[in-house]
Coordinates of C-alpha atoms in Angstrom, one line a residue:
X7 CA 0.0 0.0 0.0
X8 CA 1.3 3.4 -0.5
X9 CA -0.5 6.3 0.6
X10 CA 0.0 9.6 -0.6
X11 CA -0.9 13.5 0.1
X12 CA -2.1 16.3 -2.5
X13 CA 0.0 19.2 -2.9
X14 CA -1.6 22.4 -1.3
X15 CA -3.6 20.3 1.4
X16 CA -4.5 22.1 4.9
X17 CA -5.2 25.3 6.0
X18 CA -5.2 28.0 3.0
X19 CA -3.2 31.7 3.5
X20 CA -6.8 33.3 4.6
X21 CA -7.3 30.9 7.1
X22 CA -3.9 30.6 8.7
X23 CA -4.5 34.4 8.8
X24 CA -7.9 34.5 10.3
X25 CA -6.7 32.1 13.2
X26 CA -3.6 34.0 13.9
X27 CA -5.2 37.0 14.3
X28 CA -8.2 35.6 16.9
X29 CA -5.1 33.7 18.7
X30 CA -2.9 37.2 19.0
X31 CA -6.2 38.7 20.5
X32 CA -6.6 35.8 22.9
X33 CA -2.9 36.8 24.4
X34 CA -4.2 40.2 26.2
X35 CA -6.3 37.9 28.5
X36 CA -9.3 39.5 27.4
X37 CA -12.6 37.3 25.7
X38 CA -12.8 37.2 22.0
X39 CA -15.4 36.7 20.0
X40 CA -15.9 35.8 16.5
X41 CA -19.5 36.4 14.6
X42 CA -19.9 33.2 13.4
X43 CA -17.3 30.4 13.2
X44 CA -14.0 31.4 12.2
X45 CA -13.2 28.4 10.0
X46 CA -15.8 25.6 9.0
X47 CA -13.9 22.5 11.4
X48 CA -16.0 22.0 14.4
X49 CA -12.8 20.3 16.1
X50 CA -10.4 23.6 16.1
X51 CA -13.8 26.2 16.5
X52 CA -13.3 23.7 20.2
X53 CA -10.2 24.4 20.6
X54 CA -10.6 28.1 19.8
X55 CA -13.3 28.0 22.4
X56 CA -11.1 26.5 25.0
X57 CA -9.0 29.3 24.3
X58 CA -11.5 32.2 25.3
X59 CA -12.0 32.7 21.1
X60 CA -16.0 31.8 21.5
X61 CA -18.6 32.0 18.3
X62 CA -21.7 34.2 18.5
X63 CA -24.4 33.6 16.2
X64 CA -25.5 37.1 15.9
X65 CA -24.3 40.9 15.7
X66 CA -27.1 42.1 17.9
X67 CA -25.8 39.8 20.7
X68 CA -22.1 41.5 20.4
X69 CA -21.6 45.1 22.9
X70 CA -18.3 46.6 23.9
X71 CA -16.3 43.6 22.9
X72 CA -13.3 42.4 20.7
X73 CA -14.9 40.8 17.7
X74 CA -12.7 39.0 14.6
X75 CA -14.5 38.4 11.3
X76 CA -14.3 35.7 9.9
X77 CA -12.2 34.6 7.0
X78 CA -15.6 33.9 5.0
X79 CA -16.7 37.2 5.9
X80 CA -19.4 39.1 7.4
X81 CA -22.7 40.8 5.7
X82 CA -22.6 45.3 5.3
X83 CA -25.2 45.2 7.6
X84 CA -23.7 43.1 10.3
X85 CA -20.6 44.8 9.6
X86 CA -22.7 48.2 10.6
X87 CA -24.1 46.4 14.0
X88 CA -21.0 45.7 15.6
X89 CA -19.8 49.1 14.6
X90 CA -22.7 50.2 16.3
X91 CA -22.6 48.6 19.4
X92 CA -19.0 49.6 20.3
X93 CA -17.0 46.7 19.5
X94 CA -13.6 46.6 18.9
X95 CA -13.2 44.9 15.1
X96 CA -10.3 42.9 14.4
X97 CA -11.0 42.0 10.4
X98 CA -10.1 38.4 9.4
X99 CA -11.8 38.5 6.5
X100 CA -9.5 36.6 3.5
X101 CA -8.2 39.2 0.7
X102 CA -9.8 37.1 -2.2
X103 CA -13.3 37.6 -0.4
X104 CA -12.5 41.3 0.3
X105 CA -12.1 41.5 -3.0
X106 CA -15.2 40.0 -4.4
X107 CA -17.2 42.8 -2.3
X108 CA -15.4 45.4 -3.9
X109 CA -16.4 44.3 -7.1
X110 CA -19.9 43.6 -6.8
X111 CA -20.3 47.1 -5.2
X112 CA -18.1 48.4 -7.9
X113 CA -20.4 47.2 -10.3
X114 CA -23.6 47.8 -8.6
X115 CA -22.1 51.7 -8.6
X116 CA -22.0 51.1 -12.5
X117 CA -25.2 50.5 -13.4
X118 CA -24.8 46.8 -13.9
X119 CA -26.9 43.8 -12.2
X120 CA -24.4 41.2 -10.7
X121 CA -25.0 37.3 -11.2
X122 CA -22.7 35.9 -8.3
X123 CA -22.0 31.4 -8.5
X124 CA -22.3 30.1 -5.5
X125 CA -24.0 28.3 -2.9
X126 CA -26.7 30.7 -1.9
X127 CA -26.0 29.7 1.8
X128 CA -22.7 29.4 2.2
X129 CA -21.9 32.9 4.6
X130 CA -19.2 33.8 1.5
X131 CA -21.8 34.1 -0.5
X132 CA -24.7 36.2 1.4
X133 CA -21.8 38.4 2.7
X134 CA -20.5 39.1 -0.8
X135 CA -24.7 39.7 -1.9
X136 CA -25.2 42.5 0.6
X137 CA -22.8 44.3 -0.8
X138 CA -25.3 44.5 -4.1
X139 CA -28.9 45.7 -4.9
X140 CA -32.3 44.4 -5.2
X141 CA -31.4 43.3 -8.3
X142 CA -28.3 41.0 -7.6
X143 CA -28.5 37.6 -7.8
X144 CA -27.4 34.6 -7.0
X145 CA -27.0 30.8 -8.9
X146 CA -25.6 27.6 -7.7
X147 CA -23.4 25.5 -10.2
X148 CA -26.0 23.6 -12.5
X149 CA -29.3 25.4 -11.6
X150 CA -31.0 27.2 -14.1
X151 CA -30.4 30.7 -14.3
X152 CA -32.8 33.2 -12.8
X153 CA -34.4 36.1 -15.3
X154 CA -32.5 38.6 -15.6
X155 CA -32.6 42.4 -15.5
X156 CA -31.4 43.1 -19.1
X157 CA -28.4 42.5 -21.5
X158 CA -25.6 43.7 -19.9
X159 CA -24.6 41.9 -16.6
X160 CA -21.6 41.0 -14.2
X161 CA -20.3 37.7 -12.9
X162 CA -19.0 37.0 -9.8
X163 CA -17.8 33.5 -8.5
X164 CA -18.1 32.5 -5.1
X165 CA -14.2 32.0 -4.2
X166 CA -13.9 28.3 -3.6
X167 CA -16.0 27.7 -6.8
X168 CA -14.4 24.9 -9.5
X169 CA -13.5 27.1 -13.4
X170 CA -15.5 24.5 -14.4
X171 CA -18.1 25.5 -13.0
X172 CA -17.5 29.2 -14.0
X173 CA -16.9 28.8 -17.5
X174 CA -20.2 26.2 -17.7
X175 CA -21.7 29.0 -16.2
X176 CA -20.4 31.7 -18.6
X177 CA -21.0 29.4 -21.5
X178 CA -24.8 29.5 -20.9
X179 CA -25.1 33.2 -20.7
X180 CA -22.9 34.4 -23.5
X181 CA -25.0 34.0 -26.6
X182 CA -27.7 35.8 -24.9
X183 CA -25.9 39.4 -23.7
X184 CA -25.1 42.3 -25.1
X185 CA -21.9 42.4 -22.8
X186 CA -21.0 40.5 -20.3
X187 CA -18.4 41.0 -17.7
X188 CA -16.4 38.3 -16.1
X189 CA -14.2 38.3 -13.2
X190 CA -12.2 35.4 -11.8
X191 CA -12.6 35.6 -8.1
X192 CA -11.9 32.1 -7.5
X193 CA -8.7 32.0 -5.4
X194 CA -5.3 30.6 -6.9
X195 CA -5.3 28.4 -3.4
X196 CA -8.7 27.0 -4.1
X197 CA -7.4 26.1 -7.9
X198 CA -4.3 25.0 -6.9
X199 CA -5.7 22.1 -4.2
X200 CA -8.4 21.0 -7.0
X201 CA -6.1 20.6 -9.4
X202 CA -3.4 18.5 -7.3
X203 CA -6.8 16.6 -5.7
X204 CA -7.9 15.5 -9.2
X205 CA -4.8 14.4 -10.4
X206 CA -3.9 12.5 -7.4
X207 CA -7.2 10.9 -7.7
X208 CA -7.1 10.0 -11.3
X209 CA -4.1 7.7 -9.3
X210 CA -5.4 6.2 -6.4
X211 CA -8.0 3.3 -6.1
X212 CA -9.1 5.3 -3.0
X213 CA -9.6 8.9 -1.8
X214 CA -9.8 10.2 1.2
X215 CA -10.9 13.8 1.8
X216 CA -10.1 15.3 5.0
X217 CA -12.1 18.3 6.7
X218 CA -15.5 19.6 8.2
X219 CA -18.9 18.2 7.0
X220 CA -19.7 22.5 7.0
X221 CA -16.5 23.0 4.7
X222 CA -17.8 23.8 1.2
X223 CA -14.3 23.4 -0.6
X224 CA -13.7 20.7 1.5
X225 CA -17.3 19.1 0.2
X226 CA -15.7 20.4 -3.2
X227 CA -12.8 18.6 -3.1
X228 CA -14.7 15.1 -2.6
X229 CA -16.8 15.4 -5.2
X230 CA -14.1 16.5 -7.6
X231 CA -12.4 13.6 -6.6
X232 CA -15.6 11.3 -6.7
X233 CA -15.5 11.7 -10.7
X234 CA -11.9 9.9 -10.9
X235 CA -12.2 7.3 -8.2
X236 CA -13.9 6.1 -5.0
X237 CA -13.7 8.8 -2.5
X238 CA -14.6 9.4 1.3
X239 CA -14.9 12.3 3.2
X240 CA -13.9 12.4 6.7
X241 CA -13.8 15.0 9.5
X242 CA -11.4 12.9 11.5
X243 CA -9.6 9.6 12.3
X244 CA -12.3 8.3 13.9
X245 CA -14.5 8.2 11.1
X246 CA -11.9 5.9 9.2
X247 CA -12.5 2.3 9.4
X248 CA -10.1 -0.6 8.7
X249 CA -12.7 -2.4 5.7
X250 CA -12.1 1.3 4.1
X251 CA -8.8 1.2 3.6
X252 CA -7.8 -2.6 3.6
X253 CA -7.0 -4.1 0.0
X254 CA -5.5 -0.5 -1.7
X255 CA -2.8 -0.4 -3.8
X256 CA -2.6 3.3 -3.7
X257 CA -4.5 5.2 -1.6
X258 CA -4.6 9.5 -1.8
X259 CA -5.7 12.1 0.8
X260 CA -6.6 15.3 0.2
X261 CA -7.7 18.2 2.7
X262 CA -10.1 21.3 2.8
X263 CA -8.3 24.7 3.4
X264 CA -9.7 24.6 7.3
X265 CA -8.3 21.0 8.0
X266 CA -5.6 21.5 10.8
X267 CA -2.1 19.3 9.7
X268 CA -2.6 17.5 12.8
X269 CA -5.7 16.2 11.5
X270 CA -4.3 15.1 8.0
X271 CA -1.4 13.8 10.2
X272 CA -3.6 11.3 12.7
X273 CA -5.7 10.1 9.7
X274 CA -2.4 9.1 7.9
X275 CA -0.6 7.5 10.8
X276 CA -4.4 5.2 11.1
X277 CA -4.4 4.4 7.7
X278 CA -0.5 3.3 7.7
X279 CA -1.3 1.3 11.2
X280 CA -4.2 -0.3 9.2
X281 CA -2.2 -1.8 7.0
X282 CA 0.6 -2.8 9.6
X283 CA 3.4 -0.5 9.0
X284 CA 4.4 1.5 12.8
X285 CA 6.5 4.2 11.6
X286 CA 4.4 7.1 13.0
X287 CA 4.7 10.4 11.3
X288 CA 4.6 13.6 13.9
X289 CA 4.3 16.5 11.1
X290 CA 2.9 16.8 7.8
X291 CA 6.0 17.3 5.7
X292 CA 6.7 13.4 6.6
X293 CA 3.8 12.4 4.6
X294 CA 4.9 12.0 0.9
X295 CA 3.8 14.3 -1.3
X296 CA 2.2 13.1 -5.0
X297 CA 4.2 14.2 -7.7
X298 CA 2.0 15.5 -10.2
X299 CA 4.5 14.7 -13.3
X300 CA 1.7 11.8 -14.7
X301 CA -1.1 14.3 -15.0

């Protein structure tokens, strides 16, 4: 058996960023809070927690505090509320999502309706909206596409969105527009681990995708790598059983951008103890990396 680990797996720049911000808070011995969870991985939002880093569901519930956003981001109007209510705003927000507001409210300012791909849900994505109008919308990959205003519009992808999905999406809406604007929002991180998932995948008899059950790239990532070969997604070790793994030839793992390396590191060191090897790994950089020079 050999088991092997996609390039660019773990926590992404934005959320290494996010994190390091709420932890530097947590040193003045004050309580931190953070509107929403900081990173979709229920087991490091505990360990956050444990910390004195605790989520809030809501601005309204937020006075006179220290409050981090979010790497996903937070909606204008929520943004407004804790301004309001005299918090102190530390914001995590990732650069690649900053971004995506500026546009839509740069294109809003413009005259043009916005058309952002996404998962209507997804906080990314309702925070990115608010910064539109009543007339901004929002698709998910494969729906059909809502009516729109008139023949000029603006695209905006959610930033953990596949290209593939982008340009299936631009495909559609072409012939019918006078002019359409495009903008690649999806980050280079986000392309980067698809592209290393999907090729280790196109390798492996099994894939493992390691991350939260919440994590929409991590959810992503499974079901890029469900086209190529059998894949499961796990939050933890725990999940991993021995009839999953025993028999491989070559199995892969992959992980979402708010996996922690000690998870990607405990689900390697059960799947090598599976198969009867004891050589432990203690980091992630002893977990071979797939080279990529077959794909």
């Amino acid at each position: 058996m050999t088991v092997s680990l996609a390039r660019h797996s773990g926590f992404c720049f934005g959320v290494r960023r996010a994190i390091q911000l709420a932890l530097d808070a947590a040193q003045g011995g004050q309580e931190i809070f953070t509107l929403g969870e900081l990173i979709h991985n229920p087991q490091y939002v505990q360990q956050m927690a444990d910390l004195g880093i605790k989520v809030v569901p809501s601005a309204a519930d937020i006075h006179d505090s220290i409050v981090v956003i979010r790497s996903h981001g937070i909606t204008k109007s929520e943004l407004q509320q804790l301004t309001d209510n005299g918090n102190t705003i530390i914001d995590a927000t990732c650069p690649y999502v900053s971004r995506t507001h500026d546009l839509v409210r740069e294109a809003v300012t413009s005259g043009i309706q916005v058309l952002i791909l996404g998962d209507p849900k997804h906080p990314e994505v309702i925070g990115m909206h608010s910064y539109g109008d009543q007339d901004t919308l929002v698709v998910a990959p494969g729906d059909e596409i809502p009516k729109l205003r008139d023949n000029r519009l603006c695209v905006i992808s959610q930033t953990t969105q596949t290209i593939e999905n982008l340009n299936d999406l631009v495909s559609k809406l072409l012939p019918d527009l006078l002019e359409l604007r495009v903008f690649n929002t999806i980050c280079l991180a986000t392309s980067q681990r698809q592209q290393a998932s999907a090729c280790l995948a196109k390798n492996s008899d099994l894939m493992v995708v390691i991350g939260g059950r919440h994590s929409s790239n991590t959810r992503m990532l499974a079901r890029l790598c469900a086209q190529y070969t059998e894949t499961i997604h796990v939050e933890t070790e725990a999940e991993l059983k021995a009839e999953d793994v025993m028999g491989r030839q070559n199995i892969g793992l992959a992980a979402g951008a708010s996996t922690p390396e000690e998870t990607i590191v405990s689900v390697y060191n059960k799947i090598i103890k599976i198969n009867g090897e004891l050589d432990a790994v203690t980091r992630i950089s002893e977990i071979p990396l797939f080279k990529e020079e077959s794909c």
